[in-house]
Coordinates of C-alpha atoms in Angstrom, one line a residue:
M197 CA -3.9 -41.0 -8.2
A198 CA -3.2 -37.9 -10.6
R199 CA -5.4 -37.0 -13.2
T200 CA -3.9 -37.0 -16.7
D201 CA -5.2 -36.1 -20.2
S202 CA -4.8 -38.0 -23.4
T203 CA -1.2 -37.1 -23.9
G204 CA -0.5 -38.8 -20.4
S205 CA 0.7 -35.0 -18.8
T206 CA -0.8 -34.4 -15.7
W207 CA -2.6 -30.9 -14.5
R208 CA 0.4 -30.1 -13.0
Y209 CA 3.0 -30.4 -15.5
R210 CA 0.2 -28.0 -17.5
W211 CA 0.2 -25.8 -14.5
A212 CA 3.9 -25.2 -14.5
H213 CA 4.1 -25.0 -18.3
R214 CA 1.4 -21.8 -18.0
Q215 CA 3.4 -20.5 -15.2
N216 CA 6.8 -20.7 -17.0
E217 CA 5.4 -18.8 -19.8
R218 CA 3.9 -16.2 -18.1
R219 CA 7.0 -15.4 -16.2
H220 CA 9.2 -15.5 -19.3
R221 CA 6.8 -13.0 -21.0
T222 CA 6.7 -10.5 -18.4
Y223 CA 10.9 -11.0 -18.0
R224 CA 11.0 -10.1 -21.5
S225 CA 9.1 -7.2 -21.7
V226 CA 10.6 -5.9 -18.6
E227 CA 14.0 -6.6 -20.1
A228 CA 13.6 -4.9 -23.3
A229 CA 12.5 -1.7 -22.0
W230 CA 15.5 -1.9 -19.6
R231 CA 17.8 -2.7 -22.8
R232 CA 16.3 0.4 -24.5
R233 CA 17.2 2.6 -21.8
D234 CA 20.6 1.2 -20.8
D235 CA 21.3 1.8 -25.0
E236 CA 20.0 5.2 -24.9
L237 CA 21.9 6.1 -21.8
R238 CA 25.2 4.6 -23.5
R239 CA 24.9 6.3 -26.6
L240 CA 24.2 9.8 -25.0
R241 CA 27.2 8.9 -23.1
A242 CA 29.4 8.6 -26.1
L243 CA 27.7 11.5 -27.9
A244 CA 28.7 13.2 -24.8
A245 CA 32.4 12.5 -25.0
D246 CA 32.9 12.7 -28.6
F247 CA 30.7 15.6 -29.4
Q248 CA 32.7 18.2 -31.5
G249 CA 31.7 20.6 -34.2
S250 CA 33.9 22.4 -37.0
A251 CA 34.0 25.4 -38.9
A252 CA 33.1 23.7 -42.3
A253 CA 30.2 22.6 -41.0
G254 CA 28.6 26.0 -41.4
A255 CA 29.7 26.4 -44.8
G256 CA 27.0 27.7 -47.0
L257 CA 25.0 28.8 -43.7
P258 CA 24.4 32.7 -44.4
L259 CA 25.6 33.1 -40.8
E260 CA 29.1 35.0 -40.0
L261 CA 31.2 33.0 -37.3
A262 CA 33.3 34.7 -34.9
P263 CA 37.0 33.6 -34.7
G264 CA 37.5 30.4 -32.8
E265 CA 33.6 29.5 -33.2
V266 CA 32.2 26.3 -34.7
V267 CA 28.7 24.7 -35.9
L268 CA 27.7 22.2 -33.5
W269 CA 24.3 21.3 -34.9
V270 CA 21.9 22.5 -37.6
W271 CA 18.0 21.4 -37.7
P272 CA 16.5 22.8 -41.0
A273 CA 13.0 23.4 -39.8
A274 CA 12.3 25.3 -36.3
Q275 CA 10.1 28.1 -35.3
L276 CA 10.6 31.0 -33.2
A277 CA 8.5 30.9 -30.2
E278 CA 7.9 33.9 -27.6
V279 CA 6.2 34.6 -24.4
R280 CA 3.2 36.8 -24.4
H281 CA 3.7 37.8 -20.9
S282 CA 7.0 38.2 -18.7
A283 CA 8.0 35.4 -16.8
V284 CA 11.4 33.7 -14.9
L285 CA 13.3 31.2 -16.2
P286 CA 15.0 29.1 -14.0
A287 CA 18.8 29.5 -14.4
P288 CA 20.6 27.1 -16.8
D289 CA 21.9 24.2 -15.4
L290 CA 23.8 20.9 -16.8
T291 CA 20.8 18.5 -15.6
V292 CA 20.5 15.4 -18.1
I293 CA 17.1 13.6 -17.6
P294 CA 15.6 11.9 -20.4
E295 CA 11.8 12.6 -21.2
A296 CA 9.8 10.8 -18.4
T297 CA 6.6 11.1 -20.9
P298 CA 6.5 11.6 -24.6
L299 CA 6.3 14.6 -26.0
R300 CA 3.1 16.0 -28.0
A301 CA 3.3 18.4 -31.1
R302 CA 1.3 21.3 -29.6
R303 CA 1.8 24.9 -28.6
P304 CA 1.9 25.6 -25.0
D305 CA -0.6 28.0 -23.6
G306 CA 0.8 31.8 -23.5
V307 CA 3.2 30.9 -26.4
R308 CA 2.9 32.3 -29.9
V309 CA 4.8 31.5 -33.1
V310 CA 6.1 34.9 -34.7
D311 CA 8.7 33.1 -37.5
A312 CA 10.3 30.1 -38.8
G313 CA 13.6 29.2 -40.1
M314 CA 17.1 27.1 -39.5
A315 CA 17.9 26.4 -36.2
V316 CA 22.0 26.3 -35.5
I317 CA 23.9 25.4 -32.6
T318 CA 27.0 26.6 -32.0
S319 CA 29.9 27.0 -29.5
C320 CA 29.3 30.4 -28.6
R321 CA 25.7 30.8 -29.0
L322 CA 21.8 29.6 -30.4
V323 CA 21.1 31.0 -33.6
L324 CA 17.7 31.1 -35.5
L325 CA 17.9 32.2 -39.2
G326 CA 14.5 32.8 -39.8
G327 CA 12.0 34.5 -42.8
R328 CA 12.2 37.7 -41.1
G329 CA 15.9 38.2 -39.7
R330 CA 18.1 36.5 -37.6
R331 CA 17.5 35.7 -33.6
D332 CA 20.8 35.1 -31.2
W333 CA 21.0 33.6 -27.6
S334 CA 24.7 34.0 -26.5
Y335 CA 25.9 31.5 -23.9
G336 CA 27.3 34.1 -22.0
K337 CA 24.7 36.7 -21.8
M338 CA 22.1 33.8 -21.2
T339 CA 20.1 34.0 -17.5
G340 CA 17.2 31.5 -17.8
L341 CA 16.8 28.1 -19.7
A342 CA 13.4 25.8 -19.3
H343 CA 12.5 23.2 -21.5
D344 CA 8.7 22.2 -21.3
P345 CA 8.3 19.0 -20.0
A346 CA 4.8 18.3 -22.1
A347 CA 5.8 20.4 -25.5
P348 CA 9.2 20.8 -27.8
V349 CA 9.3 24.0 -26.4
T350 CA 12.6 25.8 -25.3
L351 CA 12.6 29.1 -24.1
V352 CA 15.8 31.0 -23.4
Q353 CA 16.4 34.6 -21.6
V354 CA 19.1 36.8 -22.1
L355 CA 20.5 40.2 -20.8
D356 CA 20.1 42.1 -23.9
R357 CA 16.6 41.0 -24.8
R358 CA 13.5 42.3 -22.6
R359 CA 10.7 39.6 -23.8
T360 CA 11.7 35.5 -23.6
S361 CA 11.7 33.7 -26.4
G362 CA 13.3 30.5 -27.6
L363 CA 12.4 27.6 -30.1
M364 CA 9.7 25.2 -31.0
L365 CA 11.1 22.2 -33.3
P366 CA 9.5 19.0 -34.4
V367 CA 8.8 16.1 -31.6
E368 CA 11.6 13.7 -33.1
A369 CA 14.1 16.2 -32.9
A370 CA 13.6 17.9 -29.7
A371 CA 15.5 15.4 -27.4
D372 CA 18.6 15.9 -29.3
F373 CA 18.4 19.3 -29.7
R374 CA 17.9 19.8 -26.0
F375 CA 21.0 17.4 -25.2
K376 CA 23.3 18.9 -27.7
L377 CA 22.4 22.5 -26.3
T378 CA 23.2 21.2 -22.7
L379 CA 26.4 19.9 -24.5
A380 CA 27.2 23.4 -26.0
F381 CA 26.5 25.6 -22.7
A382 CA 28.6 22.8 -20.8
D383 CA 31.5 23.6 -23.1
A384 CA 31.0 27.6 -22.8
I385 CA 31.6 27.4 -19.0
E386 CA 34.1 24.7 -19.3
Q387 CA 31.8 21.8 -17.8
R388 CA 31.8 19.2 -20.2
G389 CA 33.3 16.7 -17.4
A390 CA 30.2 17.4 -15.0
V391 CA 27.8 16.0 -17.7
L392 CA 30.1 12.9 -18.4
A393 CA 30.2 12.2 -14.6
Q394 CA 26.3 12.8 -14.4
L395 CA 25.9 10.1 -17.1
D396 CA 28.4 7.6 -15.7
E397 CA 26.1 7.8 -12.4
L398 CA 22.5 7.5 -14.6
I399 CA 24.3 4.2 -15.9
A400 CA 25.5 2.8 -13.0
E401 CA 22.2 3.3 -11.4
H402 CA 20.5 1.9 -14.3
E403 CA 22.6 -1.0 -14.3
Q404 CA 21.6 -2.0 -10.7
R405 CA 18.1 -2.3 -11.9
K406 CA 18.8 -5.0 -14.5
P407 CA 16.1 -7.4 -14.1
F408 CA 16.8 -11.1 -13.2
R409 CA 15.8 -14.0 -15.0
P410 CA 12.4 -15.6 -13.2
A411 CA 12.7 -19.3 -11.3
V412 CA 11.4 -21.9 -12.9
A413 CA 8.3 -23.3 -11.6
T414 CA 8.0 -26.9 -11.3
P415 CA 5.0 -29.4 -10.9
A416 CA 5.7 -29.8 -7.4
Q417 CA 4.9 -26.4 -6.6
A418 CA 1.4 -26.6 -8.3
R419 CA -1.4 -25.9 -5.8
L420 CA -4.9 -27.2 -5.6
S421 CA -6.1 -24.1 -6.5
G422 CA -5.0 -24.4 -10.1
L423 CA -7.6 -27.1 -10.8
V424 CA -10.2 -24.1 -10.3
P425 CA -10.5 -21.9 -13.4
G426 CA -9.5 -18.5 -12.1
G427 CA -6.9 -20.1 -9.8
R428 CA -6.9 -18.7 -6.3
R429 CA -8.6 -15.6 -7.0
T430 CA -11.6 -17.9 -7.7
V431 CA -11.2 -19.5 -4.7
A432 CA -10.7 -16.2 -2.7
V433 CA -14.1 -14.6 -3.9
A434 CA -15.7 -18.1 -3.1
A435 CA -14.4 -17.8 0.7
A436 CA -15.3 -14.5 0.9
V437 CA -19.1 -15.1 -0.4
A438 CA -19.4 -18.2 1.8
V439 CA -18.3 -16.1 4.8
L440 CA -20.5 -13.0 4.0
V441 CA -23.8 -14.6 2.8
P442 CA -24.7 -16.0 6.2
A443 CA -23.6 -13.2 8.2
A444 CA -25.4 -10.6 6.0
L445 CA -28.6 -13.1 6.5
I446 CA -28.2 -13.2 10.2
E447 CA -28.1 -9.4 10.4
S448 CA -31.4 -9.1 8.3
N449 CA -33.3 -11.6 10.6
P450 CA -35.2 -9.8 13.7
S451 CA -33.8 -10.9 17.1
D452 CA -35.5 -13.4 19.0
P453 CA -37.1 -11.3 22.5
A454 CA -37.0 -14.6 24.2
G455 CA -33.4 -14.9 23.8
E456 CA -33.2 -11.0 24.4
R457 CA -34.5 -11.9 27.7
A458 CA -32.4 -14.8 28.6
V459 CA -29.4 -12.8 27.7
A460 CA -30.7 -9.8 30.0
A461 CA -31.2 -12.2 32.6
T462 CA -27.5 -13.4 32.5
P463 CA -24.7 -11.6 34.5
A464 CA -21.9 -10.0 33.4
S465 CA -19.0 -11.9 33.6
S466 CA -16.2 -11.0 35.5
P467 CA -12.9 -10.8 34.2
S468 CA -11.5 -13.3 37.2
T469 CA -13.9 -15.9 37.1
I470 CA -15.2 -18.2 34.5
P471 CA -18.5 -16.7 32.8
A472 CA -21.6 -18.5 34.2
L473 CA -23.2 -20.9 31.9
V474 CA -27.3 -20.9 31.1
G475 CA -29.3 -24.0 32.4
P476 CA -32.5 -24.9 31.2
A477 CA -35.5 -23.1 32.9
P478 CA -39.1 -24.1 33.1
S479 CA -41.6 -22.6 30.2
G480 CA -42.7 -19.0 30.6
R481 CA -39.8 -18.2 33.1
A482 CA -36.3 -16.5 32.5
L483 CA -33.6 -18.9 32.3
A484 CA -31.5 -19.1 35.7
P485 CA -27.7 -19.0 35.7
V486 CA -26.0 -22.1 36.6
A487 CA -22.3 -21.5 38.1
A488 CA -19.4 -23.6 36.5
P489 CA -18.6 -26.4 38.7
P490 CA -14.7 -25.6 40.6
T491 CA -11.7 -27.5 39.3
A492 CA -9.9 -29.1 42.3
D493 CA -6.4 -29.7 42.3
P494 CA -4.0 -32.1 43.5
S495 CA -4.5 -31.8 47.1
G496 CA -8.1 -32.2 47.1
S497 CA -8.9 -28.4 47.7
P498 CA -11.5 -27.0 45.0
S499 CA -9.8 -24.2 43.1
R500 CA -11.0 -22.1 40.2
K501 CA -8.9 -22.6 36.3
P502 CA -6.7 -19.8 36.1
K503 CA -7.2 -17.3 33.2
R504 CA -5.0 -17.4 30.2
P505 CA -2.6 -15.2 29.8
T506 CA -3.0 -13.0 26.7
P507 CA -0.2 -13.7 24.3
S508 CA 1.8 -10.0 23.6
P509 CA 1.4 -9.2 19.9
T510 CA 4.6 -10.0 18.2
P511 CA 6.1 -6.5 16.8
S512 CA 6.2 -6.3 13.2
R513 CA 9.6 -7.3 11.0
E514 CA 11.6 -4.2 10.3
R515 CA 11.3 -3.7 6.9
L516 CA 15.1 -4.0 5.3
C517 CA 14.9 -6.0 2.3
G518 CA 18.4 -7.8 3.2
A519 CA 20.5 -5.4 5.0
P520 CA 21.6 -5.9 8.4
A521 CA 19.7 -4.4 11.3
N522 CA 20.7 -1.2 12.1
P523 CA 19.0 1.8 14.3
M524 CA 19.8 4.4 11.7
G525 CA 17.0 2.6 9.5
Y526 CA 19.3 2.0 6.6
D527 CA 18.0 -0.8 3.9
F528 CA 18.1 -2.2 0.2
C529 CA 14.7 -1.2 -0.2
G530 CA 14.5 2.1 -1.7
G531 CA 14.4 5.8 -0.8
Y532 CA 16.9 8.2 -0.5
R533 CA 20.4 8.0 -1.4
I534 CA 23.0 8.5 1.7
R535 CA 25.5 10.9 1.0
K536 CA 26.3 11.8 5.0
P537 CA 26.2 8.2 6.8
A538 CA 26.1 8.4 10.4
A539 CA 29.2 7.7 12.0
E540 CA 28.0 4.5 13.9
T541 CA 27.5 2.8 10.2
C542 CA 30.3 0.7 10.1
D543 CA 29.1 -0.9 13.3
Y544 CA 26.8 -2.4 11.4
F545 CA 27.8 -2.5 7.8
D546 CA 31.4 -4.1 6.5
C547 CA 33.0 -1.1 5.5
E548 CA 35.7 -1.1 3.2
Q549 CA 39.4 0.3 4.0
E550 CA 39.6 4.1 3.3
F551 CA 35.7 3.9 3.9
W552 CA 35.2 7.8 5.1
A553 CA 37.3 9.0 2.4
G554 CA 34.9 8.4 -0.2
R555 CA 33.1 11.2 -2.1
G556 CA 29.9 9.8 -3.4
Y557 CA 26.6 8.2 -1.6
L558 CA 26.6 4.5 -0.1
V559 CA 26.5 1.2 -1.9
Q560 CA 27.3 -2.1 -1.4
C561 CA 30.1 -3.9 -3.5
R562 CA 29.5 -7.6 -4.6
D563 CA 31.4 -9.0 -2.0
G564 CA 29.2 -7.7 0.6
A565 CA 31.1 -4.8 1.9
V566 CA 29.9 -1.3 1.9
S567 CA 31.6 1.9 -0.1
L568 CA 31.2 5.6 0.3
N569 CA 32.2 6.0 -3.6
G570 CA 28.6 5.3 -5.2
G571 CA 28.2 7.1 -8.8
R572 CA 32.0 7.1 -9.2
R573 CA 33.6 5.1 -11.8
D574 CA 36.1 3.2 -9.4
A575 CA 33.3 2.5 -6.9
C576 CA 34.0 -1.0 -5.3
A577 CA 37.0 -1.3 -7.8
E578 CA 38.5 -3.8 -5.3
H579 CA 35.3 -5.6 -4.4
R580 CA 34.2 -6.8 -7.8
G581 CA 32.0 -4.1 -8.7
T582 CA 28.8 -2.3 -7.2
R583 CA 26.2 -4.8 -6.6
R584 CA 23.5 -2.2 -5.1
T585 CA 22.5 1.5 -3.3
V586 CA 21.9 1.4 0.2
W587 CA 19.2 3.7 1.1
T588 CA 17.0 5.6 3.8

């Protein structure tokens, strides 16, 4: 008979209620983090599509604009940072990767602040209007660009300046400054489309990581371990203690000399025969082995019991996470994107038409077909959209 409380609800219903509360609490936390990241990526995508400046935005600034030059972004409080020792920075690129860890308001080692003023991003250059003068970094002469991953410092190298310098901004403005500087540099080399394509790929990948709503736990799924405080963990610890404590006590006791003599007097067993049984012996003498009685077959002649064959080990199941078995090692679990799939891919996966004309990475569509247009806006357009990435 089920044990009930004063309200009439059984412990199984209480267990299901606790499980559902825990699952939904975890889901809400994960879903909120996913939603914040999704909103940020879409905000950057919209900003990259509509990012424009104007010459009127530079009105009132002590800065003379060149013909066709427009002001894209202004920040009133920035610091001019210089590197004390010469360093070679990586070449400027158009990578858009949001910060993995929050930046800290500190100055990196080897960097000193020599001036402060207003930072301006134009369509042709990055400018600091400082108290000691103006510092320009022209995109056409830029040879190196590096964003510090832990501090809000961006260093720039240009052809006409020997010393490496850059800007240090407040933490709250650093991410916006870096993204808009990337857009301005992309416009200068006519590569705005590459930034938009990269953001589309990031949004598509993030969409595949959308958390699923957890299944509802029912009272029928409750186990007896739910009656024990701590649940399965308490049961597992108690079982481990019950096994380990007697073993420790046996190992701590000294061995019986009589038992050692009895074992020494017992002949070693042959792998093709049944081990000999130790029979009783008179007091003071070693125990004599007693041969096991032979078994008789239906014909009446005695025979020995055949040795039971040792079962062969079961091979471990390949990790595929739902992907069809294939010799290439492709799965849905995770790893590296597949941009150049093997020639026999379509022998194991359901490839869409014009599969080999794709120009992206391998993905599975929502109807089960696979496409080589992963990361593109038209991926799986005729198959209800992209479902997940195929990994290797």
